[in-house]
Tab-separated table of C-alpha atoms in Angstrom:
chain	number	residue	atom	x	y	z
A	323	UNK	CA	10.140	-33.008	-32.150
A	324	UNK	CA	9.601	-30.378	-29.438
A	325	UNK	CA	10.056	-26.767	-30.519
A	326	UNK	CA	11.225	-23.808	-28.449
A	327	UNK	CA	11.193	-20.324	-30.010
A	328	UNK	CA	13.066	-17.664	-28.070
A	329	UNK	CA	13.006	-14.521	-30.263
A	330	UNK	CA	9.330	-13.524	-30.087
A	331	UNK	CA	8.425	-9.883	-30.832
A	332	UNK	CA	6.335	-8.186	-28.149
A	333	UNK	CA	3.601	-5.566	-28.680
A	334	UNK	CA	4.513	-1.891	-28.768
A	335	UNK	CA	4.848	-0.611	-25.203
A	336	UNK	CA	3.149	2.747	-25.876
A	337	UNK	CA	0.149	1.021	-27.439
A	338	UNK	CA	-0.067	-1.335	-24.458
A	339	UNK	CA	-0.106	1.651	-22.109
A	340	UNK	CA	-2.979	3.150	-24.100
A	341	UNK	CA	-4.850	-0.157	-24.002
A	342	UNK	CA	-4.600	-0.367	-20.223
A	343	UNK	CA	-6.887	2.661	-19.872
A	344	UNK	CA	-9.841	0.687	-21.262
A	345	UNK	CA	-12.009	-2.279	-20.323
A	346	UNK	CA	-11.980	-5.596	-22.217
A	347	UNK	CA	-15.782	-5.473	-22.138
A	348	UNK	CA	-15.728	-2.343	-24.303
A	349	UNK	CA	-13.750	-4.233	-26.928
A	350	UNK	CA	-16.291	-7.043	-26.726
A	351	UNK	CA	-18.816	-4.675	-28.333
A	352	UNK	CA	-16.613	-4.160	-31.380
A	353	UNK	CA	-14.769	-7.394	-32.206
A	354	UNK	CA	-15.891	-10.922	-33.112
A	355	UNK	CA	-12.709	-12.984	-32.818
A	356	UNK	CA	-10.137	-13.663	-30.119
A	357	UNK	CA	-12.602	-14.634	-27.411
A	358	UNK	CA	-12.157	-17.995	-25.698
A	359	UNK	CA	-15.291	-19.809	-24.616
A	360	UNK	CA	-16.777	-19.004	-21.214
A	361	UNK	CA	-15.217	-22.178	-19.805
A	362	UNK	CA	-11.965	-20.175	-19.571
A	363	UNK	CA	-12.832	-18.074	-16.532
A	364	UNK	CA	-11.153	-15.883	-13.967
A	365	UNK	CA	-10.173	-17.893	-10.886
A	366	UNK	CA	-10.436	-14.917	-8.498
A	367	UNK	CA	-6.758	-15.015	-7.611
A	368	UNK	CA	-6.168	-11.264	-7.630
A	369	UNK	CA	-9.421	-9.521	-6.693
A	370	UNK	CA	-10.409	-6.808	-9.141
A	371	UNK	CA	-7.844	-6.841	-11.888
A	372	UNK	CA	-6.874	-5.615	-15.336
A	373	UNK	CA	-4.478	-7.738	-17.371
A	374	UNK	CA	-2.575	-6.273	-20.299
A	375	UNK	CA	0.318	-8.415	-21.478
A	376	UNK	CA	2.108	-10.262	-24.239
A	377	UNK	CA	1.386	-13.957	-24.789
A	378	UNK	CA	4.160	-16.422	-24.046
A	379	UNK	CA	2.564	-19.614	-25.341
A	380	UNK	CA	3.155	-23.180	-24.171
A	381	UNK	CA	1.648	-26.369	-25.589
A	382	UNK	CA	1.909	-29.490	-23.457
A	383	UNK	CA	0.607	-33.050	-23.450
A	384	UNK	CA	-1.785	-34.017	-20.653
A	385	UNK	CA	-0.095	-34.858	-17.337
A	386	UNK	CA	3.318	-33.420	-18.356
A	387	UNK	CA	4.293	-29.853	-17.422
A	388	UNK	CA	7.982	-30.074	-18.353
A	389	UNK	CA	7.673	-27.288	-20.928
A	390	UNK	CA	5.719	-25.054	-18.540
A	391	UNK	CA	8.646	-25.135	-16.133
A	392	UNK	CA	11.083	-24.400	-18.957
A	393	UNK	CA	8.922	-21.541	-20.250
A	394	UNK	CA	9.143	-19.687	-16.934
A	395	UNK	CA	12.831	-19.144	-17.762
A	396	UNK	CA	11.870	-17.344	-20.989
A	397	UNK	CA	9.425	-14.900	-19.404
A	398	UNK	CA	10.070	-11.214	-20.004
A	399	UNK	CA	8.448	-8.384	-18.027
A	400	UNK	CA	4.835	-7.941	-19.063
A	401	UNK	CA	4.364	-11.473	-20.406
A	402	UNK	CA	1.298	-13.627	-19.811
A	403	UNK	CA	1.823	-17.384	-19.730
A	404	UNK	CA	-0.723	-19.014	-22.057
A	405	UNK	CA	-0.856	-22.793	-21.620
A	406	UNK	CA	-2.629	-25.100	-24.072
A	407	UNK	CA	-3.233	-28.619	-22.776
A	408	UNK	CA	-6.255	-29.323	-24.981
A	409	UNK	CA	-8.792	-28.772	-22.220
A	410	UNK	CA	-7.503	-31.616	-20.048
A	411	UNK	CA	-8.647	-30.784	-16.512
A	412	UNK	CA	-7.745	-33.804	-14.398
A	413	UNK	CA	-4.149	-32.613	-13.834
A	414	UNK	CA	-3.218	-29.000	-13.076
A	415	UNK	CA	-0.032	-27.703	-14.780
A	416	UNK	CA	-0.146	-24.348	-12.979
A	417	UNK	CA	0.185	-23.673	-9.262
A	418	UNK	CA	2.119	-21.825	-6.589
A	419	UNK	CA	5.654	-22.629	-7.754
A	420	UNK	CA	5.053	-21.888	-11.437
A	421	UNK	CA	3.444	-18.626	-10.372
A	422	UNK	CA	6.450	-17.659	-8.260
A	423	UNK	CA	8.893	-18.591	-11.020
A	424	UNK	CA	6.976	-16.665	-13.669
A	425	UNK	CA	6.467	-13.642	-11.422
A	426	UNK	CA	10.171	-13.549	-10.649
A	427	UNK	CA	10.864	-12.828	-14.316
A	428	UNK	CA	8.031	-10.338	-14.715
A	429	UNK	CA	4.945	-12.319	-15.756
A	430	UNK	CA	1.681	-10.505	-15.039
A	431	UNK	CA	-0.875	-13.343	-15.437
A	432	UNK	CA	-1.508	-16.865	-16.695
A	433	UNK	CA	-4.207	-18.332	-18.934
A	434	UNK	CA	-4.555	-22.121	-18.831
A	435	UNK	CA	-6.742	-24.264	-21.076
A	436	UNK	CA	-6.872	-26.788	-18.271
A	437	UNK	CA	-6.871	-26.680	-14.472
A	438	UNK	CA	-4.995	-24.693	-11.857
A	439	UNK	CA	-4.076	-25.644	-8.316
A	440	UNK	CA	-2.897	-23.756	-5.192
A	441	UNK	CA	-5.392	-20.965	-5.810
A	442	UNK	CA	-5.227	-19.745	-2.207
A	443	UNK	CA	-1.437	-19.380	-2.370
A	444	UNK	CA	-1.646	-17.715	-5.785
A	445	UNK	CA	-4.257	-15.304	-4.427
A	446	UNK	CA	-1.861	-14.355	-1.634
A	447	UNK	CA	0.517	-13.218	-4.372
A	448	UNK	CA	-2.257	-11.366	-6.214
A	449	UNK	CA	-1.512	-13.091	-9.524
A	450	UNK	CA	-4.405	-13.232	-12.041
A	451	UNK	CA	-5.127	-16.710	-13.427
A	452	UNK	CA	-7.734	-17.763	-15.976
A	453	UNK	CA	-8.466	-21.476	-16.361
A	454	UNK	CA	-11.134	-24.092	-17.021
A	455	UNK	CA	-11.207	-25.486	-13.509
A	456	UNK	CA	-9.259	-26.256	-10.357
A	457	UNK	CA	-7.712	-29.572	-9.338
A	458	UNK	CA	-5.677	-30.926	-6.446
A	459	UNK	CA	-4.131	-33.473	-8.814
A	460	UNK	CA	-1.094	-32.045	-10.568
A	461	UNK	CA	0.963	-32.753	-13.635
A	462	UNK	CA	4.401	-34.383	-13.432
A	463	UNK	CA	7.708	-33.917	-15.258
A	464	UNK	CA	7.757	-36.783	-17.773
A	465	UNK	CA	9.656	-35.141	-20.640
A	466	UNK	CA	7.145	-36.390	-23.207
A	467	UNK	CA	7.268	-33.284	-25.361
A	468	UNK	CA	5.608	-29.941	-25.833
A	469	UNK	CA	6.398	-26.604	-27.443
A	470	UNK	CA	7.112	-23.032	-26.403
A	471	UNK	CA	6.129	-19.927	-28.360
A	472	UNK	CA	4.139	-21.657	-31.068
A	473	UNK	CA	0.500	-21.016	-32.084
A	474	UNK	CA	-1.899	-22.515	-29.530
A	475	UNK	CA	-5.633	-22.859	-28.928
A	476	UNK	CA	-7.269	-21.680	-25.712
A	477	UNK	CA	-10.972	-22.220	-25.291
A	478	UNK	CA	-11.370	-22.297	-29.065
A	479	UNK	CA	-9.414	-19.071	-29.631
A	480	UNK	CA	-6.142	-19.146	-31.556
A	481	UNK	CA	-3.255	-17.400	-29.804
A	482	UNK	CA	0.064	-16.564	-31.448
A	483	UNK	CA	3.223	-15.817	-29.463
A	484	UNK	CA	3.365	-12.070	-28.845
A	485	UNK	CA	-0.380	-11.559	-29.185
A	486	UNK	CA	-1.996	-9.181	-26.725
A	487	UNK	CA	-3.725	-10.696	-23.698
A	488	UNK	CA	-6.408	-8.344	-22.362
A	489	UNK	CA	-8.540	-9.320	-19.380
A	490	UNK	CA	-10.301	-8.399	-16.180
A	491	UNK	CA	-12.490	-10.173	-13.648
A	492	UNK	CA	-15.180	-10.699	-16.335
A	493	UNK	CA	-12.910	-12.708	-18.648
A	494	UNK	CA	-10.019	-12.564	-21.063
A	495	UNK	CA	-9.523	-12.016	-24.792
A	496	UNK	CA	-6.683	-12.037	-27.297
A	497	UNK	CA	-5.750	-9.454	-29.927
A	498	UNK	CA	-3.210	-10.163	-32.689
A	499	UNK	CA	-0.173	-7.970	-32.148
A	500	UNK	CA	-0.542	-6.393	-35.593
A	501	UNK	CA	-4.188	-5.475	-34.844
A	502	UNK	CA	-3.495	-3.664	-31.575
A	503	UNK	CA	-3.706	-0.121	-32.925
A	504	UNK	CA	-6.987	-0.931	-34.694
A	505	UNK	CA	-8.343	-2.437	-31.464
A	506	UNK	CA	-7.502	0.752	-29.571
A	507	UNK	CA	-9.310	2.812	-32.218
A	508	UNK	CA	-12.324	0.541	-31.771
A	509	UNK	CA	-12.169	1.078	-28.024
A	510	UNK	CA	-12.006	4.833	-28.443
A	511	UNK	CA	-15.050	4.721	-30.739
A	512	UNK	CA	-16.977	2.563	-28.270
A	513	UNK	CA	-16.213	4.809	-25.296
A	514	UNK	CA	-17.222	7.905	-27.281
A	515	UNK	CA	-20.459	6.222	-28.382
A	516	UNK	CA	-21.324	5.226	-24.824
A	517	UNK	CA	-20.697	8.769	-23.627
A	518	UNK	CA	-23.215	10.006	-26.184
A	519	UNK	CA	-25.724	7.375	-25.099
A	520	UNK	CA	-25.410	8.459	-21.477
A	521	UNK	CA	-26.142	12.043	-22.493
A	522	UNK	CA	-29.327	10.905	-24.243
A	523	UNK	CA	-30.359	8.878	-21.179
A	524	UNK	CA	-30.034	11.993	-19.078
A	525	UNK	CA	-32.287	13.797	-21.557
A	526	UNK	CA	-34.960	11.151	-20.959
A	527	UNK	CA	-34.579	8.856	-23.966
A	528	UNK	CA	-35.243	5.154	-23.437
A	529	UNK	CA	-32.574	2.485	-23.818
A	530	UNK	CA	-34.347	0.986	-26.852
A	531	UNK	CA	-34.503	4.375	-28.558
A	532	UNK	CA	-30.859	5.189	-27.856
A	533	UNK	CA	-29.520	1.834	-29.064
A	534	UNK	CA	-31.791	1.553	-32.086
A	535	UNK	CA	-33.600	-1.495	-30.709
A	536	UNK	CA	-36.944	0.338	-30.900
A	537	UNK	CA	-36.514	0.942	-34.640
A	538	UNK	CA	-35.586	-2.704	-35.205
A	539	UNK	CA	-38.678	-3.857	-33.313
A	540	UNK	CA	-40.821	-1.637	-35.551
A	541	UNK	CA	-39.277	-3.246	-38.636
A	542	UNK	CA	-40.229	-6.691	-37.286
A	543	UNK	CA	-43.877	-5.542	-37.179
A	544	UNK	CA	-44.762	-7.512	-34.034
A	545	UNK	CA	-48.308	-8.195	-32.947
A	546	UNK	CA	-48.790	-6.080	-29.855
A	547	UNK	CA	-51.498	-7.241	-27.477
A	548	UNK	CA	-52.798	-5.710	-24.267
A	549	UNK	CA	-53.439	-8.081	-21.415
A	550	UNK	CA	-57.003	-7.786	-20.169
């Protein structure tokens, strides 16, 4: 039986504001989970971008976007539509009209484990979309089922409703809502560490010395040869 959950808690607004000052790539140095595979990529629909939002999740069967249309009615400002269609790419469940409907209620981006269509029109609206691929063949409204605001999988990453969606033009990642403050602390630590590394670069230290790679190479005791 299809399931629709309407009372999803969103991340703390102050923490989200703090998160927006950082880059997702900085968090990639500190965390191991929440990263979809590289097949979920930015579709260049908004130029340079930073996405910070709350996941509104949708799970649909291939070829049927009924629940995607319904989910646009449940969008709250700051939400990111996260659509799980099990990697099916032949039919696109996301396009110009779903973008307009979601934007109207305050959505800031969409992540689709499948294809997207109408990328030129979406780019005119400056709406960030991450997806596996593009397709001119679209889904239909068959009413075969689906769910809204349930746990989903996107590119191998598990996403819960209300999780944090954090992305830029390099990619997207997900942070459990309850881990957001820890993630921000990790970001702060990473930025501070990089600032210290830059200072050492300016003093003339090599990258391998600064990062500790030189010490690790010494421990491996490599055979060093000089080319004649």
